[in-house]
Coordinates of C-alpha atoms and ligand atoms in Angstrom, one line a residue:
M529 CA 82.2 65.1 67.0
G530 CA 81.5 64.6 70.7
D531 CA 81.0 67.4 73.3
A532 CA 83.6 65.9 76.0
P533 CA 86.2 67.9 77.3
R534 CA 89.4 66.9 75.4
K535 CA 92.4 69.4 76.5
G536 CA 94.6 69.3 79.9
S537 CA 94.0 72.6 81.3
R538 CA 97.0 74.3 83.0
I539 CA 96.3 75.3 86.5
T540 CA 98.3 78.4 87.4
R541 CA 98.4 81.5 89.9
S542 CA 100.6 83.2 87.8
P543 CA 99.2 86.0 85.7
R544 CA 102.3 86.1 83.2
V545 CA 102.1 82.3 82.7
A546 CA 98.3 82.5 81.6
A547 CA 98.6 85.8 79.8
G548 CA 101.3 83.5 77.7
F549 CA 98.2 81.2 76.6
I550 CA 96.5 84.0 75.3
R551 CA 99.4 85.9 73.4
E552 CA 99.6 82.4 71.5
G553 CA 95.9 82.3 70.7
G554 CA 94.6 80.3 73.8
T555 CA 91.7 80.3 76.1
V556 CA 92.1 81.1 80.0
A557 CA 89.5 81.3 82.6
F558 CA 90.5 84.0 84.8
P559 CA 89.2 85.7 88.1
T560 CA 87.3 89.2 88.3
E561 CA 85.4 90.9 90.9
T562 CA 82.1 90.1 89.3
V563 CA 82.5 86.3 88.4
Y564 CA 85.0 84.6 86.6
G565 CA 85.6 84.9 82.7
L566 CA 86.8 82.8 79.9
G567 CA 89.0 84.5 77.9
A568 CA 90.8 84.8 74.6
D569 CA 92.6 87.8 72.2
A570 CA 89.8 90.0 71.2
L571 CA 91.5 90.6 68.0
N572 CA 92.2 87.2 67.1
P573 CA 89.1 85.7 65.5
K574 CA 90.2 82.2 65.6
A575 CA 90.7 82.4 69.6
V576 CA 87.4 83.9 70.0
L577 CA 85.9 81.0 68.3
A578 CA 87.2 79.0 70.9
I579 CA 85.5 80.5 73.5
F580 CA 82.3 79.7 71.8
A581 CA 83.2 76.0 71.5
A582 CA 84.2 76.0 75.1
K583 CA 81.0 77.2 76.7
G584 CA 78.9 75.7 74.0
R585 CA 77.6 79.3 73.7
P586 CA 75.1 80.5 70.5
A587 CA 77.2 82.6 68.3
D588 CA 74.6 85.2 68.0
N589 CA 75.4 86.2 71.6
P590 CA 78.0 88.9 71.7
L591 CA 81.0 89.1 74.4
I592 CA 82.3 91.7 76.6
V593 CA 86.2 92.7 75.6
H594 CA 88.1 93.7 78.9
L595 CA 90.9 96.2 79.0
A596 CA 93.6 96.7 81.4
D597 CA 93.6 100.4 81.1
A598 CA 90.4 102.8 80.1
A599 CA 93.2 104.1 77.9
M600 CA 92.9 101.1 75.4
I601 CA 89.5 101.9 74.6
G602 CA 90.5 103.2 71.3
L603 CA 91.8 99.9 70.3
V604 CA 88.2 98.4 70.1
A605 CA 86.0 101.4 69.9
R606 CA 85.3 103.9 66.9
R607 CA 84.1 106.5 69.2
V608 CA 83.3 107.2 72.8
P609 CA 79.9 109.0 73.1
R610 CA 79.7 111.7 76.0
S611 CA 77.4 109.7 77.9
A612 CA 80.1 106.6 78.0
E613 CA 82.8 108.9 78.8
R614 CA 81.0 109.8 81.9
M615 CA 80.2 106.1 82.8
I616 CA 83.9 105.2 82.4
E617 CA 85.0 108.2 84.3
H618 CA 83.0 107.2 87.3
F619 CA 82.6 103.7 87.2
F620 CA 85.7 102.3 85.8
P621 CA 87.5 99.7 87.0
G622 CA 84.5 98.1 88.3
P623 CA 81.5 96.0 87.7
L624 CA 80.1 97.9 84.7
T625 CA 80.0 97.2 80.9
V626 CA 79.6 99.9 78.5
I627 CA 78.3 99.4 74.9
V628 CA 79.9 101.8 72.3
P629 CA 80.4 101.8 68.5
R630 CA 82.7 99.3 67.6
A631 CA 86.3 99.9 65.8
A632 CA 86.7 97.8 62.5
A633 CA 89.5 95.9 64.1
V634 CA 87.1 93.8 66.3
P635 CA 86.3 90.8 64.6
D636 CA 82.6 89.6 63.9
A637 CA 82.9 86.7 66.4
V638 CA 83.1 89.0 69.2
T639 CA 80.3 91.4 68.6
A640 CA 78.1 88.7 66.8
G641 CA 78.1 91.1 63.7
L642 CA 76.5 94.0 65.7
D643 CA 78.2 97.3 65.1
T644 CA 78.6 98.0 68.8
V645 CA 81.1 96.5 71.6
G646 CA 80.7 96.0 75.4
I647 CA 83.9 97.2 77.3
R648 CA 84.7 96.5 80.9
Q649 CA 87.8 97.2 82.9
P650 CA 87.6 94.9 86.0
D651 CA 88.6 95.9 89.4
H652 CA 90.7 92.8 90.7
P653 CA 94.5 92.8 91.6
V654 CA 95.0 89.4 89.6
A655 CA 92.6 90.3 86.5
S656 CA 94.6 93.7 86.3
A657 CA 98.0 92.0 86.1
F658 CA 96.8 89.4 83.8
L659 CA 95.2 91.8 81.5
R660 CA 98.5 94.0 81.5
A661 CA 100.4 91.1 80.9
C662 CA 98.2 89.7 77.8
A663 CA 98.7 93.5 76.4
V664 CA 95.8 93.0 74.1
P665 CA 92.0 93.3 74.6
V666 CA 90.6 90.2 76.2
A667 CA 87.2 89.1 74.9
A668 CA 85.3 87.2 77.8
P669 CA 82.1 85.7 78.6
S670 CA 81.4 84.3 81.9
A671 CA 83.2 81.1 82.2
N672 CA 80.4 78.8 82.7
R673 CA 78.9 76.2 80.3
S674 CA 76.1 78.1 78.1
G675 CA 72.9 78.7 80.4
R676 CA 74.5 77.6 83.9
P677 CA 75.4 80.0 86.9
S678 CA 78.4 81.8 86.5
P679 CA 81.6 80.6 88.7
T680 CA 82.5 82.8 91.2
T681 CA 85.6 80.8 92.5
W682 CA 88.4 79.2 90.3
Q683 CA 87.3 75.4 91.4
A684 CA 83.6 76.2 90.0
A685 CA 85.5 77.6 86.7
R686 CA 87.2 74.4 86.5
D687 CA 84.1 72.2 87.3
E688 CA 82.7 74.1 84.2
V689 CA 85.3 74.4 81.7
G690 CA 88.3 72.3 82.9
G691 CA 89.5 70.2 79.9
R692 CA 87.9 72.8 77.7
V693 CA 90.4 75.7 78.0
D694 CA 94.1 76.0 77.8
C695 CA 94.7 77.3 81.4
I696 CA 92.9 78.5 84.6
L697 CA 94.4 81.4 86.5
T698 CA 93.5 81.0 90.1
G699 CA 92.5 83.6 92.4
G700 CA 90.1 84.1 95.2
A701 CA 86.3 83.9 95.3
S702 CA 84.7 87.0 93.6
A703 CA 83.7 89.7 95.5
V704 CA 80.7 90.5 94.0
G705 CA 79.2 87.6 92.6
L706 CA 77.0 88.6 90.1
E707 CA 77.9 89.6 86.3
S708 CA 78.4 93.5 85.7
T709 CA 75.8 95.6 84.8
V710 CA 75.5 96.4 81.0
V711 CA 74.8 99.8 79.5
D712 CA 74.0 100.5 76.3
C713 CA 75.6 104.3 75.3
S714 CA 76.1 103.7 71.8
S715 CA 73.2 105.6 70.5
G716 CA 71.2 108.4 72.3
R717 CA 69.7 107.8 75.7
P718 CA 71.7 105.5 77.7
V719 CA 70.0 102.1 78.3
I720 CA 70.8 99.6 81.0
L721 CA 70.4 96.2 79.5
R722 CA 71.7 94.0 82.3
Q723 CA 71.4 95.0 86.0
G724 CA 74.5 94.3 88.4
A725 CA 76.6 95.5 91.2
V726 CA 76.6 99.5 89.7
S727 CA 72.9 100.0 90.6
V728 CA 70.5 101.9 88.8
E729 CA 70.3 104.6 91.3
A730 CA 74.1 105.0 91.0
L731 CA 74.0 105.3 87.5
R732 CA 71.1 107.6 87.3
A733 CA 73.4 109.9 89.4
V734 CA 75.8 110.3 87.0
C735 CA 73.1 109.9 83.8
P736 CA 69.7 111.1 85.1
T737 CA 67.9 110.3 81.6
I738 CA 69.3 106.6 81.8
R739 CA 66.4 103.9 81.3
V740 CA 66.0 100.4 82.0
H741 CA 65.4 98.0 79.4
H742 CA 62.5 95.8 79.8
H743 CA 61.9 93.1 77.1
D744 CA 58.5 92.6 75.9
P745 CA 58.6 89.3 73.7
A746 CA 55.7 90.8 71.4
A747 CA 57.7 93.7 70.7
G748 CA 60.1 91.9 68.3
P749 CA 64.0 91.2 68.5
V750 CA 66.2 91.8 71.9
R751 CA 68.3 94.7 72.0
S752 CA 70.9 92.6 74.1
P753 CA 71.0 88.8 72.3
G754 CA 72.0 87.5 75.7
L755 CA 68.5 88.3 77.0
K756 CA 66.7 85.7 74.9
Y757 CA 68.5 82.8 76.2
R758 CA 67.8 80.8 79.6
H759 CA 70.4 81.9 82.0
Y760 CA 71.9 81.5 85.6
A761 CA 70.0 78.1 86.1
P762 CA 71.5 75.4 88.4
S763 CA 70.6 71.6 87.2
V764 CA 68.4 71.8 90.4
R765 CA 64.7 73.3 90.4
V766 CA 64.6 76.8 92.0
V767 CA 61.3 78.2 93.6
L768 CA 61.3 82.0 94.8
V769 CA 59.4 82.6 98.0
E770 CA 58.6 85.9 99.8
D771 CA 58.5 84.3 103.0
P772 CA 60.5 81.2 104.3
G773 CA 57.9 80.7 106.7
R774 CA 55.4 80.0 104.2
I775 CA 57.4 77.2 102.6
T776 CA 55.7 73.7 102.9
P777 CA 58.2 71.0 101.3
E778 CA 56.3 68.2 99.9
A779 CA 56.7 64.7 102.0
G780 CA 60.3 63.5 101.6
E781 CA 61.5 66.6 99.5
R782 CA 65.2 67.2 100.0
F783 CA 65.3 71.1 100.1
A784 CA 67.6 74.0 100.3
Y785 CA 67.1 77.5 101.4
I786 CA 69.0 80.8 100.7
G787 CA 67.8 84.1 101.9
L788 CA 68.0 87.1 103.8
S789 CA 65.8 85.9 106.7
R790 CA 65.3 82.4 107.8
R791 CA 62.3 83.1 110.3
G792 CA 59.8 80.4 110.2
L793 CA 61.7 78.2 108.0
P794 CA 60.2 74.5 108.2
G795 CA 61.4 70.9 108.8
R796 CA 64.9 69.8 108.1
P797 CA 66.7 71.7 104.9
V798 CA 69.6 69.9 103.4
L799 CA 71.3 73.0 103.2
V800 CA 70.7 76.7 104.7
R801 CA 72.4 79.7 103.9
P802 CA 71.0 82.9 105.6
C803 CA 72.8 86.2 104.4
R804 CA 73.1 89.1 106.4
E805 CA 73.1 91.4 103.7
V806 CA 71.8 91.6 100.1
Q807 CA 75.4 91.9 99.3
D808 CA 76.1 88.6 100.8
Y809 CA 73.4 86.9 99.1
A810 CA 74.4 88.2 95.8
R811 CA 78.1 87.0 96.6
L812 CA 77.1 83.5 97.6
L813 CA 74.1 82.7 95.3
F814 CA 75.8 81.0 92.8
R815 CA 78.2 79.2 95.0
F816 CA 75.0 78.1 97.0
F817 CA 73.6 76.8 93.7
R818 CA 76.5 74.5 93.1
A819 CA 76.8 73.1 96.6
C820 CA 73.1 72.3 96.3
E821 CA 73.7 70.4 92.9
T822 CA 76.5 68.4 94.7
A823 CA 74.3 67.7 97.7
G824 CA 71.5 66.4 95.1
V825 CA 68.7 68.4 96.7
D826 CA 65.5 68.5 95.0
V827 CA 64.5 72.0 95.1
I828 CA 66.0 75.3 96.0
Y829 CA 63.9 77.9 97.9
C830 CA 65.2 81.3 97.5
Q831 CA 63.9 84.3 99.3
I832 CA 63.0 87.6 97.0
P833 CA 65.1 90.4 98.2
G834 CA 63.6 94.2 97.9
D835 CA 63.7 96.0 94.7
E836 CA 66.5 98.5 95.2
G837 CA 70.2 98.8 94.7
L838 CA 71.8 95.2 94.0
G839 CA 68.5 93.7 95.3
R840 CA 67.2 94.5 91.5
A841 CA 70.1 92.4 90.0
L842 CA 69.4 90.0 92.5
R843 CA 65.8 89.3 91.5
D844 CA 66.8 89.3 88.0
R845 CA 69.2 86.3 88.3
L846 CA 66.7 84.7 90.7
R847 CA 63.9 85.2 88.1
K848 CA 65.9 83.9 85.4
A849 CA 67.4 80.9 87.4
A850 CA 63.7 79.8 88.3
G851 CA 62.7 80.1 84.7
D852 CA 58.9 79.4 84.7
H853 CA 58.3 78.0 88.2
P854 CA 55.9 80.3 89.9
I855 CA 56.7 82.3 93.1
F856 CA 55.6 80.2 96.2
P857 CA 53.3 80.2 97.6
G858 CA 51.5 81.3 94.2
G859 CA 50.6 84.7 93.0
S860 CA 51.3 87.0 96.0
G861 CA 54.1 88.8 93.9
R862 CA 56.5 88.8 91.2
A863 CA 59.9 88.5 90.8
G864 CA 60.6 92.1 89.4
G865 CA 61.2 93.0 85.9
Ligands
TXA439 O1 80.9 90.8 85.0 C1 80.6 90.3 83.8 O2 80.1 91.1 82.8 C2 81.2 88.7 83.1 C3 82.9 88.9 83.6 C4 83.6 87.7 83.2 O3 83.4 90.1 83.2 N1 81.1 88.6 81.9 C5 80.0 88.3 81.5 O4 79.9 88.1 80.3 O5 78.8 88.2 82.3 P1 78.6 87.4 79.4 O6 79.1 86.9 78.2 O7 78.3 86.0 80.4 O8 77.6 88.2 79.5 C6 77.6 89.6 78.6 C7 76.2 90.0 78.4 C8 75.3 89.1 77.4 O9 74.2 89.5 78.0 C9 75.7 90.0 76.2 O10 74.6 89.7 75.3 C10 75.7 91.5 76.5 O11 76.3 91.3 77.8 N2 76.2 92.2 75.4 C11 77.8 92.2 75.2 N3 77.9 92.8 74.1 C12 77.0 93.6 73.9 C13 76.6 94.2 72.6 N4 77.4 94.9 71.8 N5 75.3 94.8 72.6 C14 74.4 94.3 73.4 N6 74.4 93.5 74.4 C15 75.9 92.7 74.6
MG440 MG1 77.2 84.6 81.2

């Protein structure tokens, strides 16, 4: 079977119309405050499998379940540990996913067979209206093809999965621009599996014992299956820099630059995106990657932000987008853990 898009995707701005597709077992790309999601009825295994097909996602990478209301947690969680309760109390609705023991009603397809499930209540008016109208928990990964940067506009979601989903629910650009923070509260001391807009500092204020997971490939299997795959990578080469003044493009190289300062930036970049604050950088990064793909640049230089607050999440995404490419010029620092 070919991998080409096959369906016509209905494009709508009506949460009710989009929810109709979910209730019939279909798939819908929808806006959230972090990135666009690709949703299906979390309690319908066949619908959930259609998500994996549309994304080209490996079946061993579990999905986050989205809820209109924290009161729906009982539908998908077997129990809610005290630490999870506190996170939910402080950060729901918002860009935080909490992993808890899963209820039997949640199909294996959602959790990739794990006995835990990730839950999130988005803080976005269109997402909320949509989830309310669905009236079921909605399993949704980011609405990109597997391995690519997450879409932060409906047009980007259409470019990624148009023709592969039943419906695209339009909304504005995502305000955060990076995926949610993922915290595993399923057993014992909570662990941050993925950094995001809810910062380590903010989580620590609520849960002082929380720790950050660092995967050591020598140490055996990863705790979050998603951590082992290449992620957030545009088709253009990404190179990280500490100081734009030290970029030395090769002769004829069509390059782009995004960062917090453009001081000393050489030559004639094809695209430049100076960002006032780290929040702007996070919000615009994936959109910038897409613009660079469209413009056909050879390399995207990205400045490494400071290692605190949202900067940590941004460093994580940048490092993954850059893959094995070194920091430029060589050896002066690390993109952080
Ligand atoms: O902001 C977001 O989180 C977006 C929006 C749409 O909500 N969703 C998103 O989903 O980024 P996705 O599938 O692209 O990333 C979910 C991450 C993956 O790394 C996955 O492995 C991890 O969360 N995850 C989900 N359920 C898990 C579980 N039960 N145990 C460990 N990791 C889990
Ligand atoms: Mg994703």
